[in-house]
Structures are given as C-alpha cells and as structure tokens.
mmCIF file of C-alpha atoms and ligand atoms in Angstrom:
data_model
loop_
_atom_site.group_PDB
_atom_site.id
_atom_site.type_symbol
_atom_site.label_atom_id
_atom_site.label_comp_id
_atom_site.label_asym_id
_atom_site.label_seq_id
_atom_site.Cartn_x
_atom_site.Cartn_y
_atom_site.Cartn_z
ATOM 1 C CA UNK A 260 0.000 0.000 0.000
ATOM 2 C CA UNK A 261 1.653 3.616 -0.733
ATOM 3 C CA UNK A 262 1.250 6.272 2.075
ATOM 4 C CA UNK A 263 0.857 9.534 0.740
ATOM 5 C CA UNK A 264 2.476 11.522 3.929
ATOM 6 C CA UNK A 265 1.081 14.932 5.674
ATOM 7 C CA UNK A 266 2.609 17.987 5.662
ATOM 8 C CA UNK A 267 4.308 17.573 9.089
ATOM 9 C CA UNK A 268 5.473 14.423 8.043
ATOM 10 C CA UNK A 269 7.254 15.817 4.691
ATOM 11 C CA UNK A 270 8.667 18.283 7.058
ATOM 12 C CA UNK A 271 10.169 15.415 8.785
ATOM 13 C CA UNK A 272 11.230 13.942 5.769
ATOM 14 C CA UNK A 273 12.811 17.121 4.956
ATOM 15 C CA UNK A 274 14.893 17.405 8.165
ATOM 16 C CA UNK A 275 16.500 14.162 7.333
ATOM 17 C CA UNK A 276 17.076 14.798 4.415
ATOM 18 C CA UNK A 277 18.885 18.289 5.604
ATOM 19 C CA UNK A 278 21.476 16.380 6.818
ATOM 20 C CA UNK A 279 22.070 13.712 4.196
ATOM 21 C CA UNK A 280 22.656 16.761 1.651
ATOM 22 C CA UNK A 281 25.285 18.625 4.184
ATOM 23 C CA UNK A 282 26.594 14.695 4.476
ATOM 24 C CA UNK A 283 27.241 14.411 0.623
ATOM 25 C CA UNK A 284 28.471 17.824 0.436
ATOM 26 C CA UNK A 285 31.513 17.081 3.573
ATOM 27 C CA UNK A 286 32.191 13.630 2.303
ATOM 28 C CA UNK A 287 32.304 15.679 -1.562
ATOM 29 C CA UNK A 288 35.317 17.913 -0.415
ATOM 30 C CA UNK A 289 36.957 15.267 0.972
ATOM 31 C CA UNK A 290 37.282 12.789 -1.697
ATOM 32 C CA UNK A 291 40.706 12.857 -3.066
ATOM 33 C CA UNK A 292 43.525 10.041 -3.723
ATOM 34 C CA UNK A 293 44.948 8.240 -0.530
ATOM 35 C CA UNK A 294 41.863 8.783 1.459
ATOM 36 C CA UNK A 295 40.408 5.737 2.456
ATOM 37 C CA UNK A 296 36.556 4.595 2.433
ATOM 38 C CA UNK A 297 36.089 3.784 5.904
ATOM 39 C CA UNK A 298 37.561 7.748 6.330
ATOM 40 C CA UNK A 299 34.459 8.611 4.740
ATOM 41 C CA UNK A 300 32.096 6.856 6.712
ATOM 42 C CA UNK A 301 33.472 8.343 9.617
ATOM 43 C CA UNK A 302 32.505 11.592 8.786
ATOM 44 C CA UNK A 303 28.964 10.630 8.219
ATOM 45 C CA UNK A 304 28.743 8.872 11.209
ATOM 46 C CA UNK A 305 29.989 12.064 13.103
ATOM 47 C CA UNK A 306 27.764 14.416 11.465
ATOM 48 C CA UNK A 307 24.659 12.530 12.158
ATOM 49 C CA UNK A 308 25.590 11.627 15.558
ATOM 50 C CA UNK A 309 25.799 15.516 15.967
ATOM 51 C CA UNK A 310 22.608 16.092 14.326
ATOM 52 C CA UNK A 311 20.962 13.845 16.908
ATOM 53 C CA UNK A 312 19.736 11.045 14.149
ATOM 54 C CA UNK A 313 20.761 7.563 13.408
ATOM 55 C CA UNK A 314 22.461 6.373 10.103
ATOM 56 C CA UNK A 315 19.807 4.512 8.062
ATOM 57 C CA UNK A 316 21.728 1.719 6.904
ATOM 58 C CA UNK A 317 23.523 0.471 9.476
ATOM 59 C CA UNK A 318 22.458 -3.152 10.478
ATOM 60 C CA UNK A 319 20.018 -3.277 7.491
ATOM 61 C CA UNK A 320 19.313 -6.158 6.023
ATOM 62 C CA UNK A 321 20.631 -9.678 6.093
ATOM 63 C CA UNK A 322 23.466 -9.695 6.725
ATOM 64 C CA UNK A 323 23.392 -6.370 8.680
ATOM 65 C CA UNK A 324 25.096 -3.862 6.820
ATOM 66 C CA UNK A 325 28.331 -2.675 8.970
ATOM 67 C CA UNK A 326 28.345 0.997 8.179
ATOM 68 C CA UNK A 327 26.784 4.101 8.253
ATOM 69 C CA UNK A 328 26.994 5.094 4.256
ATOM 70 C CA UNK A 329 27.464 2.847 1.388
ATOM 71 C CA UNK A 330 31.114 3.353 -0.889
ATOM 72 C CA UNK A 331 31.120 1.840 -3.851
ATOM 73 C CA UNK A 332 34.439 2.258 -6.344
ATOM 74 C CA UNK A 333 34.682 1.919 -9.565
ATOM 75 C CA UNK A 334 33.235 -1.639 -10.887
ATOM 76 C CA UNK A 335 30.769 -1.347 -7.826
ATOM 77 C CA UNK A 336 27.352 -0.041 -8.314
ATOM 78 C CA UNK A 337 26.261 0.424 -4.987
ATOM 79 C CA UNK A 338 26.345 -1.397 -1.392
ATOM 80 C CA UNK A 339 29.851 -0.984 -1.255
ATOM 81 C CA UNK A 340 30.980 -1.627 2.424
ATOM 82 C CA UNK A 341 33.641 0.863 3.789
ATOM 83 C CA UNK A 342 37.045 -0.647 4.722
ATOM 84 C CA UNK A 343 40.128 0.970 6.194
ATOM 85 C CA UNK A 344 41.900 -0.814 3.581
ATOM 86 C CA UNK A 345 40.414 0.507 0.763
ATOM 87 C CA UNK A 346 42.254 3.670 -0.185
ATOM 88 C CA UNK A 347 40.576 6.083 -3.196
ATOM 89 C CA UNK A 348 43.193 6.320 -6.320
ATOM 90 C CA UNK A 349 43.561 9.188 -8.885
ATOM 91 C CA UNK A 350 41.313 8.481 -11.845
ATOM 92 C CA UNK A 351 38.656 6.310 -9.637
ATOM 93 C CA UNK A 352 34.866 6.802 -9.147
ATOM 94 C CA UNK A 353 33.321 6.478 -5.828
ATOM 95 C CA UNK A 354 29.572 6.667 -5.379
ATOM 96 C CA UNK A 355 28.596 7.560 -1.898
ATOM 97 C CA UNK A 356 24.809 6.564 -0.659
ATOM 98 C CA UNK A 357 23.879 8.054 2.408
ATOM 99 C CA UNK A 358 20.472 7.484 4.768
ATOM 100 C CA UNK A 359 19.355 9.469 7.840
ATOM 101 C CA UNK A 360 16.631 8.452 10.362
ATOM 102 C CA UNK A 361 15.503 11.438 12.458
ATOM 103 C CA UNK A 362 12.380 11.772 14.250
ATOM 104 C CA UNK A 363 11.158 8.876 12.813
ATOM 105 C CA UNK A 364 11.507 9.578 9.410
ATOM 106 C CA UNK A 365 14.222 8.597 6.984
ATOM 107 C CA UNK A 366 15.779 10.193 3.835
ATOM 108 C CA UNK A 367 18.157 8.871 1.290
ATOM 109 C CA UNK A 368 20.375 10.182 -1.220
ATOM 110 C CA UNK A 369 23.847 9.638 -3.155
ATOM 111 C CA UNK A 370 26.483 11.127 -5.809
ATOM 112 C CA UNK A 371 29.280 9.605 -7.280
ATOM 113 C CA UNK A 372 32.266 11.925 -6.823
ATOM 114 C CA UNK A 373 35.553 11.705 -8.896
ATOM 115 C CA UNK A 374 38.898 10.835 -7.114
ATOM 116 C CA UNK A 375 41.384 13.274 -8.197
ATOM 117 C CA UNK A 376 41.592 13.707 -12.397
ATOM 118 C CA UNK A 377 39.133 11.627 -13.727
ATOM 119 C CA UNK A 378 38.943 10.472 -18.005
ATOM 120 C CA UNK A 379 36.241 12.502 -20.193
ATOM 121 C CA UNK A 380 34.707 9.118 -20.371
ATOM 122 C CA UNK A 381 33.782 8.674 -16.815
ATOM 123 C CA UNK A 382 33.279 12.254 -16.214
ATOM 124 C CA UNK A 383 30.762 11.602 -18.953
ATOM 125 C CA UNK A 384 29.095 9.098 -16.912
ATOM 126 C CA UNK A 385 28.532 11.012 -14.283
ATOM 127 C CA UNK A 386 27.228 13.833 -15.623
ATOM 128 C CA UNK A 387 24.812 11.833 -17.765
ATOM 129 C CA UNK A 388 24.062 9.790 -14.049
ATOM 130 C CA UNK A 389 22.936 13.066 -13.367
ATOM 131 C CA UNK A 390 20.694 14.393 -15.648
ATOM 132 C CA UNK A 391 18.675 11.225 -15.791
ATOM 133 C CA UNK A 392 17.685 12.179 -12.306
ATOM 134 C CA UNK A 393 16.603 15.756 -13.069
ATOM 135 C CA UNK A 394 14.986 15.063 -16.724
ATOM 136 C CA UNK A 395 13.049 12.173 -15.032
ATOM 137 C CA UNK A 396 12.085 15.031 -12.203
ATOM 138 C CA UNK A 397 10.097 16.938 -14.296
ATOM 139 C CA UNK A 398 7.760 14.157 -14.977
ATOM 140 C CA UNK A 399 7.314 14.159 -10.965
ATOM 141 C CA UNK A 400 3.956 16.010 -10.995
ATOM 142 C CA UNK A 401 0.174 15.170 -10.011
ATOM 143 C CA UNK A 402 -1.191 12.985 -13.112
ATOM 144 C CA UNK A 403 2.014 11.052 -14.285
ATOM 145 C CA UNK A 404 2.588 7.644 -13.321
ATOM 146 C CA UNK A 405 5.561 6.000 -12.197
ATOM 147 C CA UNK A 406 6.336 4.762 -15.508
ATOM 148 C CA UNK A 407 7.183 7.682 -17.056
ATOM 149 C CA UNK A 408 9.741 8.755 -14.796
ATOM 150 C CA UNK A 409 11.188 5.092 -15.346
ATOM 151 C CA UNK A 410 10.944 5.486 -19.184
ATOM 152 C CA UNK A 411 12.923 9.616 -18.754
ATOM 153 C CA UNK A 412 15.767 7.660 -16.950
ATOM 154 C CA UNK A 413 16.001 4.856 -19.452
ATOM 155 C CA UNK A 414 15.669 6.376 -22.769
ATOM 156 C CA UNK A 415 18.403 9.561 -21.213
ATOM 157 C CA UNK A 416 20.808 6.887 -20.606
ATOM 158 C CA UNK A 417 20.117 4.358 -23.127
ATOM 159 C CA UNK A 418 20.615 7.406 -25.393
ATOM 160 C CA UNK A 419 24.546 7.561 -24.383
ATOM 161 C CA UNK A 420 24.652 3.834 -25.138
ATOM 162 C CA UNK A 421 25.061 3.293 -21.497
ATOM 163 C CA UNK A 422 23.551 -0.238 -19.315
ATOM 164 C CA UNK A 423 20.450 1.202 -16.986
ATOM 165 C CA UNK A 424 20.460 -1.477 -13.910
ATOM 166 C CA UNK A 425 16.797 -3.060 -13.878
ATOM 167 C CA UNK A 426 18.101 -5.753 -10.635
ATOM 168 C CA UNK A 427 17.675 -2.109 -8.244
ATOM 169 C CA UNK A 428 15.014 0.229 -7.737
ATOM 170 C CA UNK A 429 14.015 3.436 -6.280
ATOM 171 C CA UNK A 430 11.103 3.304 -3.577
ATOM 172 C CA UNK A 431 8.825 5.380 -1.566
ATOM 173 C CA UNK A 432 10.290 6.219 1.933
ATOM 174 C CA UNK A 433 9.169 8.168 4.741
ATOM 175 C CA UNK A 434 8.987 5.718 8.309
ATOM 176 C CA UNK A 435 10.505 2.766 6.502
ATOM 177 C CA UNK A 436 13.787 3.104 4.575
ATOM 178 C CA UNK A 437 12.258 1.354 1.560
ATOM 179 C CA UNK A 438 8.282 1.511 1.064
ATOM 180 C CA UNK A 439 6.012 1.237 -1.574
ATOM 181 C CA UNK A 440 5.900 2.195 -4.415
ATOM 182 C CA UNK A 441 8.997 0.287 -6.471
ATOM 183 C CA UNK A 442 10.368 2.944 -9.132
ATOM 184 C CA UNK A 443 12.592 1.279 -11.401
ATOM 185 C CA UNK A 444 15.079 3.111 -13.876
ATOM 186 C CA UNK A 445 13.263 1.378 -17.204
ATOM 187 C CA UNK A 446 9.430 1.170 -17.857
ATOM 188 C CA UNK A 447 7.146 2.313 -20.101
ATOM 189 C CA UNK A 448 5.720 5.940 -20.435
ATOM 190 C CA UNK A 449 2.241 5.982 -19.520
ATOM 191 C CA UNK A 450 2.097 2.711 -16.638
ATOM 192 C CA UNK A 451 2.833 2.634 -13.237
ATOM 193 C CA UNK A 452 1.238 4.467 -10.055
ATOM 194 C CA UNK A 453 -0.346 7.614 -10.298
ATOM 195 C CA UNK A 454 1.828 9.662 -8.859
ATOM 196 C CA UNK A 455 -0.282 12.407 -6.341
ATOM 197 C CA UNK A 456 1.215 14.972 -3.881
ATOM 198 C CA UNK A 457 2.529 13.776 -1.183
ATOM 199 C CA UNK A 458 4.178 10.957 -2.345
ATOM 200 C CA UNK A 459 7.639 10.192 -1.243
ATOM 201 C CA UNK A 460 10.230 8.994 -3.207
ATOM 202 C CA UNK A 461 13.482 8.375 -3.324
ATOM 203 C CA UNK A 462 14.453 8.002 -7.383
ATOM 204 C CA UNK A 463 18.027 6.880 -8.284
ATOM 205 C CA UNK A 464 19.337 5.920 -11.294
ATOM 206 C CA UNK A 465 22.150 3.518 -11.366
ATOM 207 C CA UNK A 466 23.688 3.825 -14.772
ATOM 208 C CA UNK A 467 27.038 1.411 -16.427
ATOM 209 C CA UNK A 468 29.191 2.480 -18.747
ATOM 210 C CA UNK A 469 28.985 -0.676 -20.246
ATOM 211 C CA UNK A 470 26.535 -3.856 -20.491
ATOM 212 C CA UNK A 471 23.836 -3.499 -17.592
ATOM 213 C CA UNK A 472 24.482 -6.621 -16.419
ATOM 214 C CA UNK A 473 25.205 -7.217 -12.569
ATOM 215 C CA UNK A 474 26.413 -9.506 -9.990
ATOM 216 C CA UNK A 475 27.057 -9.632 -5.882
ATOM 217 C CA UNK A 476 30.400 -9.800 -4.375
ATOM 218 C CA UNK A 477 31.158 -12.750 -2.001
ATOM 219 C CA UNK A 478 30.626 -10.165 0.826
ATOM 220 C CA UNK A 479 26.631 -10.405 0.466
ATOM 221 C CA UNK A 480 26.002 -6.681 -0.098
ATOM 222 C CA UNK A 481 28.260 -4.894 -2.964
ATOM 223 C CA UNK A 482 26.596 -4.629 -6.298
ATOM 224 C CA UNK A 483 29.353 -4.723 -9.661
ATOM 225 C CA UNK A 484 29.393 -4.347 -13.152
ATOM 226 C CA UNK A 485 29.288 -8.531 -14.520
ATOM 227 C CA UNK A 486 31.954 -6.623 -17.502
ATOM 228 C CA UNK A 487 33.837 -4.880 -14.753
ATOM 229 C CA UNK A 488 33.610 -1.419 -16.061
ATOM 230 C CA UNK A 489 32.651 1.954 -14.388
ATOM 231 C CA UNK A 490 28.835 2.595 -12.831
ATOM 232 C CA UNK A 491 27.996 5.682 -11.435
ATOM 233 C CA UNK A 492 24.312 6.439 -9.072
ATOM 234 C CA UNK A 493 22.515 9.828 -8.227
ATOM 235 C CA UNK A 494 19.676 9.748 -5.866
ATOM 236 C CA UNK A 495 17.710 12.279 -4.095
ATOM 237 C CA UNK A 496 14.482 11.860 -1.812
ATOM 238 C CA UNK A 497 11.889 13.740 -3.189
ATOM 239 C CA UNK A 498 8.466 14.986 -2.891
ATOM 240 C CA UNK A 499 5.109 15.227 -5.335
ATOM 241 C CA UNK A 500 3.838 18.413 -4.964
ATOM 242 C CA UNK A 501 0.400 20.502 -6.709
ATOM 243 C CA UNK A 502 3.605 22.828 -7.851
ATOM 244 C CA UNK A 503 5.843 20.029 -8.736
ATOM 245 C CA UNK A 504 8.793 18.252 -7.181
ATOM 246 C CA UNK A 505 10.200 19.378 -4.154
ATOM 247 C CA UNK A 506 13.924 17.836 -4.001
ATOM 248 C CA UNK A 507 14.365 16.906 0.111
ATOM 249 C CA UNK A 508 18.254 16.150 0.357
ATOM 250 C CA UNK A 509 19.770 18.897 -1.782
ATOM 251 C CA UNK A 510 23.434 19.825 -0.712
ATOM 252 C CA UNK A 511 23.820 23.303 0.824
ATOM 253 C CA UNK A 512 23.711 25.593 -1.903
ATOM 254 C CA UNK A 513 22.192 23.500 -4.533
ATOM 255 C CA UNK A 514 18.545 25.152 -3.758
ATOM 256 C CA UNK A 515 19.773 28.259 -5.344
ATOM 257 C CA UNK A 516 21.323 26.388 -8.420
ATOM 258 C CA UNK A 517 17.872 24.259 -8.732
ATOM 259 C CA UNK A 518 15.507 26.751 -8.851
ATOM 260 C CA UNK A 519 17.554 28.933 -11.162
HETATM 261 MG MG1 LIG B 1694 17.650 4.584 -2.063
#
C-alpha cells in the first residue's frame, strides 16, 4: 500500500534529508587520492551523531550492513561496504549513498564523486548519471505515473549507449527506509502508479558504462558491473507536490542552483 504523507510528516522527511545533503556535500570535499573509504564513513557517522539522528543503513538487512553510508568504487554499483583498507586512487569513481533516520523519518540520497583527475569518459558518466535524475524530475507532478519517470531515466541513458540497472530500484520512503511504491530506472511511459502529492520517493538511477548486467560480491552486499567497467548512481528523496517536485536532500547551496 503507498502512504501519501502529511505535511508535518514531509517536514520530517525534509529534516533528514537536511542532513544527508550537508553529508554528501563534507564527504564531496573530501574525496581525493589516498583517502580511504572507511575515512568517509566516519565523517557521516559524526555528522549525524551531531545532528541527533541515526544512520539509516547500518544493520540493514541480512546480513546487517556494517556501516553508516554505502562506498562503492569503480566496478561497484552500490552497497559498497567501507574498509580501512580501501584507499581512493587518482582516476577512480566512488559513489557515496547516504540514509538518515531522524524523528522517525528517513531520507536517502547519493552522488558519485571523482577521485582526483578523472577520463572525459567517466566524467561523462557522471554527468549523464545526473541528468537522468533531473529530466526524469520533471515528470514528478500530479497525473504522471511511475512509468514515465522510469521510461525519462532509461531512454536519457540508453541514449549515451550506457547499461540502466533493472536488478535495483528506487522506492517510496518516509517511516521505513524502503516503502512502496517500487520505481525502477526502465518502464514504459504511460504505466505505473499515479503519482499524487505527497508521495515520497526516493528516485536513483544507477547507470554502467557498459553492459547493464550485474552480480554480488562474495561479501553479500556490494553490487558490480558482470563486464567490470565503471557505474555511477545519483539519488535524491523527493516529494510530489500541486507545484511540482520538491527535491528533500539537496546539498547546501544546490537550492539556489535548482531553482535557477
Ligand atoms: Mg535509495
């Protein structure tokens, strides 16, 4: 069942999602070669201690997941688990998912962020990551359905001759992490859930350079490329308005930037 949410439940929503966007924006000036992964996670799991809320992820799932923020490099997709060991290299892609719970609400968000001097190819990737997000956004309005934000996503990336991950959705969220409805990044225009103000979702499109093909690591959680080349993710937790989309985990800063 989907649960359209109230306005003081948004505003929840929104709160949490406050700090995810300050979250992405830290971890963003920190990325850089010889940092490592679990260096990362740290800093989310300082800033939302401070903020009084509770990482999202941690001990989700089976097995529990056994950080605060998910890093995944590279070949990884996303559910990448945070290790000391694992130091960021010049040239790399790391995509960094981060959920808050706060008041009883969750939000949910990511960016993939380059390490250092990244090839046109990848920076590419990201950028076109990107813009399936906000082109699918404008189909986030009372009337549309589900599908057609699906279909933006798919035909924007299948455009650039790039693999669109159909094994991973986006979802509602709002007191659960991951609620109703699924909102996958293929579909047909037209199908799907009406989509009606206030309705919570968090859309993400997971996008592969190359075939979208995908398998699990032996650790139960992290998500590759099966061709072993670059994937990059961009998710924000938004919100179906009468006026449109309201975008509820938008860096500082980026409000100006959207609305221009
Ligand atoms: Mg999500």
């Amino acid at each position: 069942m989907v649960n359209l949410k109230s306005a003081v439940e948004i505003e929840k929503i929104a709160a949490s999602g406050r700090i995810v966007g300050a979250i992405l924006a830290a971890i963003g000036q920190q990325v850089k070669p010889g940092i490592s992964t679990d260096d990362l996670d740290q800093i989310a799991r300082q800033m939302i201690e401070e903020a009084g809320g509770t990482p999202s992820f941690l001990g989700y799932g089976d097995p529990p997941f056994p950080a605060a923020i998910c890093t995944s490099v590279d070949d990884e997709i996303v559910h990448g688990i945070p290790d000391k060991t694992r130091i960021l290299r010049e040239g790399s892609l790391v995509s960094v998912d981060v959920g808050v719970y706060l008041n009883g609400y969750h939000a949910d968000a990511a960016r993939t962020f380059a390490v250092g001097t990244i090839s046109r190819e990848l920076e590419d990737l990201i950028a076109v990551t990107r813009a399936c997000f906000w082109i699918a956004c404008q189909q986030a309005i009372p009337g549309k359905r589900t599908g057609d934000l699906s279909a933006a996503v798919q035909k924007h990336a299948e455009d650039h001759g790039y693999g669109v991950v159909r094994e991973l959705t986006g979802h509602g969220i709002g007191q659960n992490l991951h609620e109703e409805p699924d909102l996958p990044n293929y579909g047909r225009a037209g199908h799907g859930m009406r989509l009606e103000p206030g309705l919570v979702i968090a859309m993400e499109p997971m996008i592969n350079l190359g075939t979208r093909r995908v398998r699990m690591k032996q650790d139960g959680w992290t998500i590759v490329t099966a061709d072993g080349q670059a994937s990059a993710h961009y998710e924000n937790t938004l919100v179906v308005t009468d006026i449109g989309p309201r975008i509820l985990t938008l860096e500082p800063g980026e409000e100006e930037a959207w609305s221009d």
